[in-house]
Amino acid sequence: MPKVWIEKLLDEPELYLLRIDDDKIKYFEATWDIPEGITYNAYLMKTDSAVVLFDAWKKDYTNEFLEALSSIVDPKEITHIVVHHMEPDHSGALPRLLELNGYKAKIIGTVFAKRLLEAFYDIKENVHAIEDGEELKIGSRTLKFITVPWLHWPDTMITYVVEDKIIFSCDAGGGYSIPEAIDDSDDEVVERYLPHVTKYIVTVIGHYHKYIVENIEKIKELGIVDDVRMILPGHGLIWRKNPQKIFEHYEKVGAGVPKKGKVLVIYDSMYGFVEESVRVAVNELERLGFTPVVYRYTDKEAPAVSDILGEVPDSEALVIGASTYEAGIHPRIRYLLYEMLDKANYEKPVLILGTFGWAGVAGREIETLIKRSKFDHVDTIEVKGRTTPEDEVRIREGVRELVKRLRR
Ligand SMILES: Cc1cc2nc3c(=O)[nH]c(=O)nc-3n(C[C@H](O)[C@H](O)[C@H](O)COP(=O)(O)O)c2cc1C
Ligand SMILES: [Fe+2]
Ligand SMILES: [Fe+2]
């Protein structure tokens, strides 16, 4: 059974985290391999006469959600439900909850969320669509609603509790995996968790990554980030020791800030020819003091695309090796590129190593794709079959060109 956490975060107002650790899921959004799992976090706040629920869990865990919630409050007593985002990993349990609640709670969300409530669950009554920046006095607290479009959907907003300086941030600030703690108090837990945040950002929000930077800028300009007391996301750790850190991490990933020396090397090799070329490039990178991070597709291994995408934002440069396969790019690299150019499209230099038997196609096709993207095409080196000493010279030159282009 997935673990359920019910944790009191504050006494005044009474505030609870309701978290479930989804260790059964394999592919988030039916696409992204997450053997590390994910958590769904909902929150409940009691203030004077008001009982406010912030989001819920995935539909599969409706029974667990209602049980956890009922251990704190009778669902009939919930007066308000804040819907930050309608993706069903947060909204799936709402219809059953509303039934138990007798449809008494006022639902609060954006105009888009209102439309999606109807489209997904036929919920039309008692829904208040907020204006960006609107403040509502609920119980003894003032809730300010701020829209953050495309973090992760057009419907998405966050809530700021004015008196307590708390941000409920839903997908923004979230990450994959099942951290062993609820918060950021242990630095080692945080260090282990952050790569899962990067992977989450790229795979889930990566398509819209420019909006990450824009929206965090928008929240900062409201002056609510500098002295925020807690950031409470819809997935993963909550942030109360150093809450700014999670938004800083989001900004870094959104902007693709590189880690000095990291070069991502990705290739396929069916029978070892591409591998020969890549080995030369890796050797040259190491000789120049770089740290290649290598992922390969062979007849023995096939790394998850989601893991590779998570490596792109903090890489300084990329080397892509591919064999020509039926007059095209090897299928594994073709799919990887398709996702990478969509989700992890950054201004970083790329060197292409294309290999072929009778007519080089892979290198050229990858070059066309790279040139159409934000990536900076440095060179394409075509190798016919084995890597000859002349090829080796060209590959080493290509690597030297690649590192000359780094934004430093
Ligand atoms: C299934 C398959 C399809 C191939 N299709 C082509 C092709 O259309 N054009 C070509 O020039 N070479 C083709 N090749 C040859 C490879 O691109 C070439 O041998 C390359 O060096 C393979 O490197 P690798 O063994 O490291 O993957 C094909 C090879 C295989 C196994
Ligand atoms: Fe989402
Ligand atoms: Fe989510």
XYZ file of C-alpha atoms and ligand atoms in Angstrom, residues 89-90 171 200 235, ligand 3:
6
model
C -3.124 14.051 -10.582
C -4.475 16.849 -8.335
C 3.059 21.938 -9.871
C 10.103 16.623 -13.506
C 4.452 17.072 -5.448
Fe 1.004 17.691 -11.004
